[in-house]
Coordinates of C-alpha atoms and ligand atoms in Angstrom, one line a residue:
M1 CA -0.1 0.1 -0.1
N2 CA 3.0 2.1 0.6
V3 CA 4.4 1.8 -2.9
Y4 CA 1.1 2.8 -4.3
D5 CA 0.8 5.5 -2.0
S6 CA 4.1 6.9 -3.0
Q7 CA 3.3 6.7 -6.8
R8 CA -0.1 8.8 -6.0
M9 CA 2.1 11.3 -4.1
A10 CA 4.5 11.4 -7.0
D11 CA 1.9 12.0 -9.5
A12 CA 0.1 14.7 -7.1
L13 CA 3.9 16.5 -7.0
A14 CA 4.3 16.1 -10.6
A15 CA 2.1 19.2 -11.4
D16 CA 4.5 21.2 -9.5
G17 CA 7.1 20.1 -11.5
Y18 CA 8.4 17.6 -9.2
R19 CA 10.3 14.5 -10.9
P20 CA 11.4 11.3 -9.4
T21 CA 15.2 10.8 -8.9
D22 CA 17.2 7.6 -8.0
I23 CA 20.0 10.0 -6.6
M24 CA 19.1 11.4 -3.2
E25 CA 21.9 13.9 -3.3
D26 CA 20.0 15.5 -6.3
A27 CA 16.5 15.6 -4.5
D28 CA 15.2 19.1 -3.7
L29 CA 12.4 17.0 -1.7
V30 CA 12.9 14.0 0.4
L31 CA 9.7 12.2 1.6
L32 CA 10.2 9.0 3.8
N33 CA 7.0 6.7 3.2
T34 CA 7.0 5.1 6.3
C35 CA 5.4 1.8 8.3
H36 CA 4.4 1.7 11.6
I37 CA 3.3 -2.3 11.9
R38 CA 6.3 -3.3 13.6
E39 CA 8.9 -1.4 16.0
K40 CA 11.7 -2.3 13.8
A41 CA 10.2 -0.6 10.7
A42 CA 9.1 2.5 12.8
E43 CA 12.7 3.0 14.2
K44 CA 14.3 2.8 10.7
V45 CA 12.7 6.1 10.1
Y46 CA 15.1 7.7 12.8
S47 CA 18.3 6.3 11.5
E48 CA 17.3 7.1 7.7
L49 CA 16.8 10.6 9.1
G50 CA 19.9 10.8 10.5
R51 CA 21.8 10.1 7.2
I52 CA 19.5 12.6 5.4
R53 CA 20.6 15.3 7.8
V54 CA 24.1 14.9 6.7
L55 CA 22.8 15.0 3.3
K56 CA 20.7 18.3 4.0
D57 CA 23.8 19.7 5.3
E58 CA 26.0 18.8 2.5
R59 CA 23.5 20.5 0.0
A60 CA 22.9 23.6 2.0
K61 CA 27.1 24.2 1.9
Q62 CA 26.3 24.5 -1.8
G63 CA 23.6 26.6 -1.4
R64 CA 20.7 24.1 -2.2
E65 CA 17.7 23.9 0.2
T66 CA 16.2 20.4 0.7
V67 CA 12.6 19.9 2.0
I68 CA 12.5 16.9 4.1
G69 CA 9.1 15.1 4.8
V70 CA 7.8 12.2 6.5
A71 CA 4.7 10.2 5.3
G72 CA 3.1 7.1 6.1
C73 CA 1.7 5.6 9.1
V74 CA 4.8 6.6 11.6
A75 CA 3.7 10.1 10.6
Q76 CA 0.1 9.5 11.6
A77 CA 1.1 7.8 14.9
E78 CA 3.9 10.2 16.2
G79 CA 3.0 13.5 14.5
R80 CA 4.7 16.3 16.4
E81 CA 7.0 13.7 18.2
I82 CA 9.0 13.4 14.9
L83 CA 9.8 16.9 14.7
R84 CA 11.0 16.8 18.4
R85 CA 13.4 13.6 17.7
A86 CA 14.4 14.8 14.5
P87 CA 14.6 18.6 14.0
V88 CA 15.8 18.2 10.2
V89 CA 12.2 17.3 9.5
D90 CA 10.1 20.0 7.7
L91 CA 6.7 18.4 7.4
V92 CA 4.8 15.5 8.8
I93 CA 1.9 14.2 6.7
G94 CA -0.4 11.2 7.6
P95 CA -2.0 8.8 4.9
Q96 CA -5.4 10.5 4.9
T97 CA -4.2 13.7 3.8
Y98 CA -1.8 12.9 0.8
H99 CA -4.0 15.2 -1.7
R100 CA -2.9 18.2 0.4
L101 CA 0.8 17.4 -0.1
P102 CA 1.5 20.0 -3.0
S103 CA 0.2 22.8 -0.7
V104 CA 1.9 21.5 2.5
V105 CA 5.3 21.3 0.6
K106 CA 4.9 24.8 -0.7
R107 CA 4.2 25.9 2.7
A108 CA 7.2 24.1 3.9
K109 CA 9.5 25.8 1.5
T110 CA 8.8 29.1 3.2
G111 CA 10.2 27.7 6.5
E112 CA 7.1 26.7 8.3
K113 CA 7.4 23.3 10.1
I114 CA 4.2 21.4 9.5
V115 CA 2.3 18.5 11.1
E116 CA -1.0 17.3 9.0
T117 CA -2.1 14.5 10.5
E118 CA -6.1 15.3 11.0
Y119 CA -8.4 12.8 9.5
A120 CA -9.7 14.9 6.3
I121 CA -13.2 14.8 5.9
E122 CA -12.9 15.1 2.0
D123 CA -12.2 11.9 0.2
K124 CA -8.5 12.3 -0.7
F125 CA -8.9 9.7 -3.6
E126 CA -11.2 12.1 -5.3
H127 CA -8.8 15.1 -4.9
L128 CA -5.3 13.2 -5.9
P129 CA -4.9 13.6 -9.5
A130 CA -5.4 10.2 -11.5
P131 CA -2.0 8.3 -12.5
G132 CA -0.5 9.8 -15.3
R133 CA 0.0 7.7 -18.4
K134 CA 3.7 8.4 -18.7
S135 CA 4.3 7.6 -15.1
V136 CA 2.3 4.3 -15.3
R137 CA 4.2 3.2 -18.3
S138 CA 7.5 4.0 -16.7
R139 CA 6.5 2.0 -13.6
G140 CA 5.8 -1.2 -15.6
V141 CA 3.2 -3.9 -16.7
T142 CA 1.9 -4.7 -13.2
A143 CA 0.2 -2.1 -10.8
F144 CA -1.4 -1.9 -7.4
L145 CA -4.7 -0.1 -6.9
T146 CA -5.9 0.6 -3.6
V147 CA -9.7 0.0 -3.3
Q148 CA -10.0 0.0 0.5
E149 CA -8.5 1.8 3.4
G150 CA -8.4 1.3 7.2
C151 CA -9.7 -1.3 9.5
D152 CA -12.4 -1.8 11.9
K153 CA -11.4 -5.1 13.4
F154 CA -9.1 -4.1 16.0
C155 CA -6.8 -7.3 16.4
T156 CA -5.1 -7.0 19.8
F157 CA -1.5 -6.9 18.2
C158 CA -2.2 -4.3 15.6
V159 CA -1.7 -0.7 14.9
V160 CA -3.5 -0.2 11.3
P161 CA -7.1 0.8 13.1
Y162 CA -5.2 3.6 14.7
T163 CA -3.1 4.7 11.8
R164 CA -5.1 4.2 8.9
G165 CA -8.5 5.0 10.6
A166 CA -11.8 3.5 10.2
E167 CA -12.5 1.3 7.1
V168 CA -13.2 2.9 3.7
S169 CA -14.2 1.6 0.3
R170 CA -13.6 3.6 -2.8
P171 CA -16.8 3.6 -5.1
V172 CA -16.8 1.4 -8.1
T173 CA -16.9 4.1 -10.7
Q174 CA -13.5 5.7 -9.3
I175 CA -11.9 2.2 -9.2
V176 CA -13.1 1.2 -12.8
A177 CA -11.9 4.5 -14.0
E178 CA -8.4 4.0 -12.5
A179 CA -8.3 0.7 -13.8
E180 CA -9.1 1.4 -17.4
R181 CA -6.2 4.2 -17.3
L182 CA -3.9 1.5 -16.1
A183 CA -4.9 -0.7 -19.0
E184 CA -4.6 2.2 -21.5
A185 CA -1.4 2.6 -20.5
G186 CA -0.2 -0.9 -20.8
V187 CA -0.8 -2.5 -17.5
R188 CA -1.8 -6.1 -18.0
E189 CA -2.2 -7.1 -14.1
V190 CA -3.8 -5.2 -11.3
T191 CA -3.6 -6.3 -7.6
L192 CA -6.3 -4.7 -5.6
L193 CA -5.0 -3.4 -2.2
G194 CA -6.9 -3.0 1.1
Q195 CA -6.0 -3.7 4.8
N196 CA -8.9 -5.9 4.6
V197 CA -9.7 -6.0 1.0
N198 CA -12.2 -8.7 0.7
A199 CA -14.3 -6.4 3.3
W200 CA -14.7 -3.9 0.4
H201 CA -18.1 -3.3 -0.2
G202 CA -18.2 0.0 -2.6
E203 CA -21.1 1.9 -3.8
G204 CA -21.9 0.8 -7.5
P205 CA -22.8 3.1 -10.5
G206 CA -26.6 2.5 -9.7
G207 CA -26.1 3.6 -5.7
N208 CA -26.3 -0.1 -4.8
E209 CA -23.8 -1.5 -2.8
W210 CA -21.2 -4.0 -4.5
G211 CA -19.2 -6.8 -3.1
L212 CA -15.4 -7.3 -4.1
A213 CA -16.5 -10.7 -6.3
R214 CA -18.8 -8.3 -8.3
L215 CA -16.1 -5.8 -8.7
L216 CA -13.5 -8.5 -10.0
L217 CA -16.1 -9.5 -12.6
R218 CA -16.5 -6.0 -13.6
L219 CA -12.7 -5.3 -13.8
A220 CA -12.3 -8.6 -16.1
E221 CA -14.4 -6.8 -18.5
I222 CA -11.5 -4.3 -19.1
P223 CA -9.6 -4.9 -22.3
G224 CA -5.8 -5.5 -21.6
L225 CA -6.5 -6.4 -18.1
D226 CA -5.5 -10.0 -18.1
R227 CA -4.6 -10.7 -14.6
L228 CA -6.3 -9.9 -11.5
R229 CA -5.4 -10.5 -7.8
Y230 CA -6.2 -8.8 -4.4
T231 CA -4.6 -8.5 -0.9
T232 CA -4.8 -8.6 1.9
S233 CA -7.8 -10.7 2.8
H234 CA -9.2 -11.6 6.2
P235 CA -10.7 -14.9 7.0
R236 CA -13.9 -13.8 8.1
D237 CA -14.8 -11.8 5.0
M238 CA -14.2 -14.6 2.4
D239 CA -17.8 -14.9 1.2
D240 CA -19.4 -17.2 -1.0
D241 CA -19.4 -14.9 -4.0
L242 CA -15.6 -14.4 -3.8
I243 CA -15.0 -18.1 -3.5
A244 CA -17.1 -18.5 -6.8
A245 CA -15.3 -15.8 -8.4
H246 CA -11.9 -17.8 -7.9
R247 CA -14.0 -20.7 -9.7
D248 CA -15.3 -18.8 -12.5
L249 CA -13.2 -15.9 -13.4
D250 CA -10.0 -17.1 -15.3
K251 CA -8.4 -13.8 -15.0
L252 CA -8.3 -14.2 -11.3
M253 CA -5.1 -15.5 -10.4
P254 CA -5.3 -19.0 -8.4
Y255 CA -3.2 -17.5 -5.7
L256 CA -4.7 -16.2 -2.2
H257 CA -3.2 -14.4 0.6
L258 CA -5.1 -15.4 3.7
P259 CA -3.3 -14.7 7.0
V260 CA -4.5 -16.8 10.1
Q261 CA -1.5 -15.4 12.4
T262 CA -1.5 -18.5 14.6
G263 CA -2.9 -22.2 14.9
S264 CA -3.9 -22.0 18.5
D265 CA -7.8 -21.3 19.3
R266 CA -6.5 -19.8 22.4
I267 CA -4.3 -17.1 20.9
L268 CA -6.7 -16.4 17.9
K269 CA -8.9 -15.3 20.8
A270 CA -6.7 -13.2 22.6
M271 CA -5.8 -11.7 19.2
N272 CA -9.5 -10.9 18.6
R273 CA -9.3 -12.7 15.4
K274 CA -13.0 -13.7 15.8
H275 CA -12.5 -17.3 14.3
S276 CA -10.9 -20.7 15.2
A277 CA -8.1 -22.7 13.6
A278 CA -11.0 -25.2 12.6
D279 CA -12.8 -22.4 10.8
Y280 CA -10.0 -21.4 8.7
L281 CA -9.3 -24.9 7.7
R282 CA -12.9 -25.6 6.7
L283 CA -12.9 -22.3 4.7
I284 CA -9.6 -23.5 3.0
E285 CA -11.0 -26.6 2.0
R286 CA -14.3 -24.8 0.7
I287 CA -11.9 -22.6 -1.6
R288 CA -9.7 -25.5 -2.8
A289 CA -13.1 -27.2 -3.7
A290 CA -13.9 -24.3 -6.0
K291 CA -10.3 -23.8 -7.4
P292 CA -8.1 -26.9 -6.8
D293 CA -4.9 -25.4 -8.1
I294 CA -5.0 -22.3 -6.0
A295 CA -1.9 -21.6 -3.8
M296 CA -2.2 -20.5 -0.3
S297 CA -0.3 -17.8 1.3
G298 CA -0.4 -16.4 5.0
D299 CA 1.0 -14.3 7.7
F300 CA 2.1 -15.6 10.9
I301 CA 2.9 -14.1 14.3
V302 CA 5.2 -15.8 16.7
G303 CA 5.4 -14.7 20.5
F304 CA 2.4 -13.1 20.9
P305 CA 1.9 -12.5 24.8
G306 CA 1.1 -15.9 26.6
E307 CA 2.1 -18.1 23.7
T308 CA 3.0 -21.5 25.2
D309 CA 5.0 -24.2 23.4
E310 CA 2.0 -25.9 23.0
D311 CA 0.3 -22.8 21.2
F312 CA 3.3 -22.7 18.9
E313 CA 3.0 -26.4 18.0
D314 CA -0.6 -25.7 17.2
T315 CA 0.9 -22.9 14.7
M316 CA 3.3 -25.5 13.2
R317 CA 0.4 -28.0 12.8
I318 CA -1.8 -25.6 10.9
V319 CA 1.0 -24.7 8.4
R320 CA 1.4 -28.4 7.9
D321 CA -2.4 -29.1 7.6
V322 CA -2.6 -26.1 5.0
N323 CA 0.5 -26.3 3.1
Y324 CA 1.8 -22.8 2.0
A325 CA 2.9 -22.1 -1.3
Q326 CA 4.5 -18.8 0.2
A327 CA 4.0 -16.9 3.6
F328 CA 5.4 -13.9 5.7
S329 CA 6.1 -14.7 9.4
F330 CA 7.1 -12.4 12.3
K331 CA 8.1 -12.1 15.8
Y332 CA 5.5 -10.3 17.6
S333 CA 6.3 -6.7 18.3
S334 CA 4.6 -5.0 20.9
R335 CA 2.9 -1.7 19.7
P336 CA 2.0 1.6 21.8
G337 CA -1.4 1.7 22.1
T338 CA -2.5 -1.7 21.2
P339 CA -4.2 -4.0 23.8
G340 CA -1.4 -6.7 23.4
A341 CA 0.9 -4.1 24.8
E342 CA -0.6 -4.0 28.1
M343 CA -0.9 -7.7 28.2
Q344 CA 0.9 -9.9 30.7
D345 CA 3.0 -12.7 29.5
Q346 CA 5.2 -11.1 27.1
V347 CA 7.2 -13.8 25.5
P348 CA 11.1 -13.6 25.7
E349 CA 12.8 -12.5 22.7
K350 CA 15.0 -15.7 22.6
V351 CA 12.0 -17.9 22.8
K352 CA 10.4 -15.8 19.8
D353 CA 13.7 -16.2 17.9
E354 CA 13.5 -20.0 18.3
R355 CA 10.1 -20.4 17.2
L356 CA 10.6 -18.2 14.3
Q357 CA 13.4 -20.0 13.0
R358 CA 11.4 -23.4 13.3
L359 CA 8.5 -21.9 11.6
Q360 CA 10.3 -20.3 8.8
A361 CA 12.3 -23.3 8.2
L362 CA 9.2 -25.3 7.6
L363 CA 7.4 -22.6 5.5
A364 CA 10.7 -22.5 3.3
E365 CA 10.7 -26.3 2.6
Q366 CA 6.6 -25.9 1.8
Q367 CA 7.6 -23.0 -0.5
H368 CA 10.4 -25.0 -2.2
A369 CA 8.2 -27.9 -2.4
F370 CA 5.7 -26.4 -4.3
A371 CA 8.0 -24.8 -6.7
K372 CA 9.5 -28.2 -7.6
S373 CA 6.0 -29.5 -8.1
L374 CA 5.7 -27.2 -11.1
V375 CA 9.0 -28.4 -12.9
G376 CA 7.9 -30.4 -16.0
G377 CA 4.4 -28.7 -16.2
E378 CA 3.4 -25.6 -18.5
I379 CA 2.3 -22.3 -17.1
D380 CA 1.4 -18.9 -18.4
L381 CA 4.0 -16.3 -17.7
L382 CA 3.5 -12.4 -17.7
I383 CA 6.9 -11.0 -19.0
E384 CA 7.5 -8.1 -16.5
K385 CA 11.1 -6.6 -16.9
P386 CA 14.6 -7.2 -17.8
G387 CA 16.6 -9.9 -15.8
R388 CA 19.7 -9.5 -14.0
Q389 CA 21.7 -11.2 -16.8
A390 CA 21.6 -10.0 -20.5
G391 CA 19.5 -11.9 -22.8
Q392 CA 16.9 -12.5 -19.9
F393 CA 13.6 -11.2 -18.7
V394 CA 11.9 -12.1 -15.4
G395 CA 8.2 -12.7 -15.5
R396 CA 5.7 -14.0 -12.8
S397 CA 4.0 -17.1 -12.5
P398 CA 0.4 -17.4 -11.7
W399 CA 1.3 -18.0 -8.3
L400 CA 3.5 -14.9 -8.2
Q401 CA 6.8 -16.6 -8.2
P402 CA 9.3 -14.8 -10.4
V403 CA 10.3 -16.7 -13.5
I404 CA 13.3 -16.1 -15.5
V405 CA 12.7 -16.7 -19.3
D406 CA 15.0 -16.1 -22.6
E407 CA 14.3 -12.6 -23.9
R408 CA 13.4 -14.2 -27.4
A409 CA 10.2 -15.4 -25.7
G410 CA 8.5 -12.0 -26.3
R411 CA 8.3 -8.6 -25.2
I412 CA 7.9 -7.0 -21.8
G413 CA 3.9 -7.0 -21.2
D414 CA 3.5 -10.4 -23.2
I415 CA 2.1 -13.5 -21.6
V416 CA 4.0 -16.6 -22.9
R417 CA 3.5 -20.1 -22.3
V418 CA 6.5 -21.9 -21.1
R419 CA 7.5 -25.4 -19.6
I420 CA 9.1 -25.0 -16.1
T421 CA 12.6 -26.6 -16.4
R422 CA 14.1 -26.1 -12.9
A423 CA 13.1 -24.6 -9.5
G424 CA 16.1 -22.6 -8.1
S425 CA 15.9 -21.2 -4.4
H426 CA 14.3 -17.7 -5.3
S427 CA 13.0 -18.2 -9.0
L428 CA 11.9 -20.7 -11.6
F429 CA 13.7 -21.4 -15.1
C430 CA 11.7 -22.3 -18.3
E431 CA 11.8 -23.0 -21.7
P432 CA 9.4 -20.8 -23.8
M433 CA 6.7 -23.1 -25.6
R434 CA 4.7 -20.2 -27.6
N435 CA 3.7 -16.6 -27.1
L436 CA 0.0 -16.1 -26.5
N437 CA 0.1 -12.4 -27.6
A438 CA 1.2 -13.7 -31.2
D439 CA -1.8 -13.9 -33.6
P440 CA -4.3 -16.8 -32.9
M441 CA -3.6 -18.4 -36.1
G442 CA -0.3 -19.1 -34.8
A443 CA 1.4 -17.6 -37.6
A444 CA 4.7 -16.7 -36.0
K445 CA 5.6 -12.9 -35.6
G446 CA 9.0 -11.4 -35.6
E447 CA 8.8 -11.2 -31.7
S448 CA 7.3 -14.7 -30.9
V449 CA 9.1 -17.9 -30.5
Ligands
SAH1 N1 -5.2 -6.8 7.5 C1 -4.4 -8.0 7.5 C2 -3.2 -8.0 7.8 C3 -2.5 -6.5 7.8 S1 -1.0 -6.4 8.7 C4 -5.0 -9.1 8.3 O1 -5.8 -8.9 9.1 O2 -4.5 -10.5 8.1 C5 0.3 -7.2 8.0 C6 0.7 -8.3 8.9 O3 1.7 -7.9 9.8 C7 -0.4 -9.1 9.7 O4 -0.8 -10.1 9.1 C8 0.6 -9.8 10.9 O5 0.8 -10.9 10.7 C9 1.7 -8.6 11.0 N2 1.8 -7.8 12.0 C10 0.7 -6.7 12.3 N3 0.9 -6.3 13.5 C11 2.1 -7.1 14.0 C12 2.5 -6.7 15.2 N4 2.4 -6.1 16.2 N5 3.7 -7.7 15.5 C13 4.1 -8.6 14.6 N6 3.5 -8.7 13.2 C14 2.7 -7.9 13.0
SF4_2 FE1 -4.7 -5.1 11.8 FE2 -5.7 -6.9 9.8 FE3 -6.6 -7.1 12.3 FE4 -7.3 -5.1 10.9 S1 -7.7 -7.0 10.5 S2 -6.7 -4.8 13.0 S3 -5.3 -4.7 9.6 S4 -4.2 -7.4 11.6

């Protein structure tokens, strides 16, 4: 979501003549887009600001001014405290007010220190400029599109409801218009984003409410958009229509990120997840019945307060039961203001380390086994960008794995049929079969295999 937000901020500033640069020394404006989800991410901001201060001093010696800003959830959570801890900062702006960024930057340039973290009453998406065709092109053939923000679920470990605010769904017409612009600029795969994206319930064109399944069906009609994904989903919001969409909609990729966090019912309850381990397993059974080749992904937290060895073994068990193609796992990080931070029985760091190691070993094993199971089979590959080595492109499998392919297989943005020949530790290798973008009669085009 921060990647998407950063792009929207860059688009908003483009109107004032700002252009992105990869060289920080050249930047007249440095905006850190920050994450508050775990302590490590939040603390990184201050070490980064230390480096930026040196840079600002250097530039000042050359008579060049630099405006320094902090955006994102750390900005939202810490506000004025950031100015106190890091006086180098000129502006602090929370995620709800990015549409005000151009005016905030102008004020900051006059020397004013600004903290803009009120929840805006106006809809920021209506006021942010639409992604420019040129900027979309330069960003590639896959794109994110935020459809839902905020969260009303209040899991006891999580800061999101406090930093991103209440759940808000963007209306259908806004989303479709943005998706059409992306498709016109050459984007072939769109990932719909939301803190709980499957809780999305937006206003339809006729004023009635739509669910995510219906939105996906509508987006599948947009010419040029061939692959749809959505993330992150909450198990409680996985409704029948959405499961049916996985069965019926070829453009919906067979991959689902559905975090469970823990396999222990006791800890699930303490986390306020409002479902049991058995509920989650039953749900996955239904999803797999509808879409047998779906690959599961998840998030896990080890060492939530009160987690015993037994609870952790329940997590290992659920991982074995589900068999994940991919997953993210974290040590519990106590976040100020959340109920989890007040709980007794915080788990020692050493225990968290051991559990994380064991869990990650199991998840890595499953991930590799999944990759190996694809060897010898054919898949469709979306070519995304040049590879690290000359003569190679990198693309993505339907299951989000990076796949290395010979550049003669097609062009960036093509979907090509390939046979997987080998599973490396981070990517798959393949031999091209045919370019599905070549004309349907199979007459070989210059760029196809
Ligand atoms: N809305 C999603 C998750 C959003 S946060 C959901 O409910 O599943 C992304 C992930 O960060 C979470 O799934 C969780 O695994 C992790 N996370 C959130 N807060 C955390 C904390 N305090 N400590 C460790 N990991 C955390
Ligand atoms: Fe955080 Fe997700 Fe729980 Fe919302 S549902 S509080 S975003 S973990």
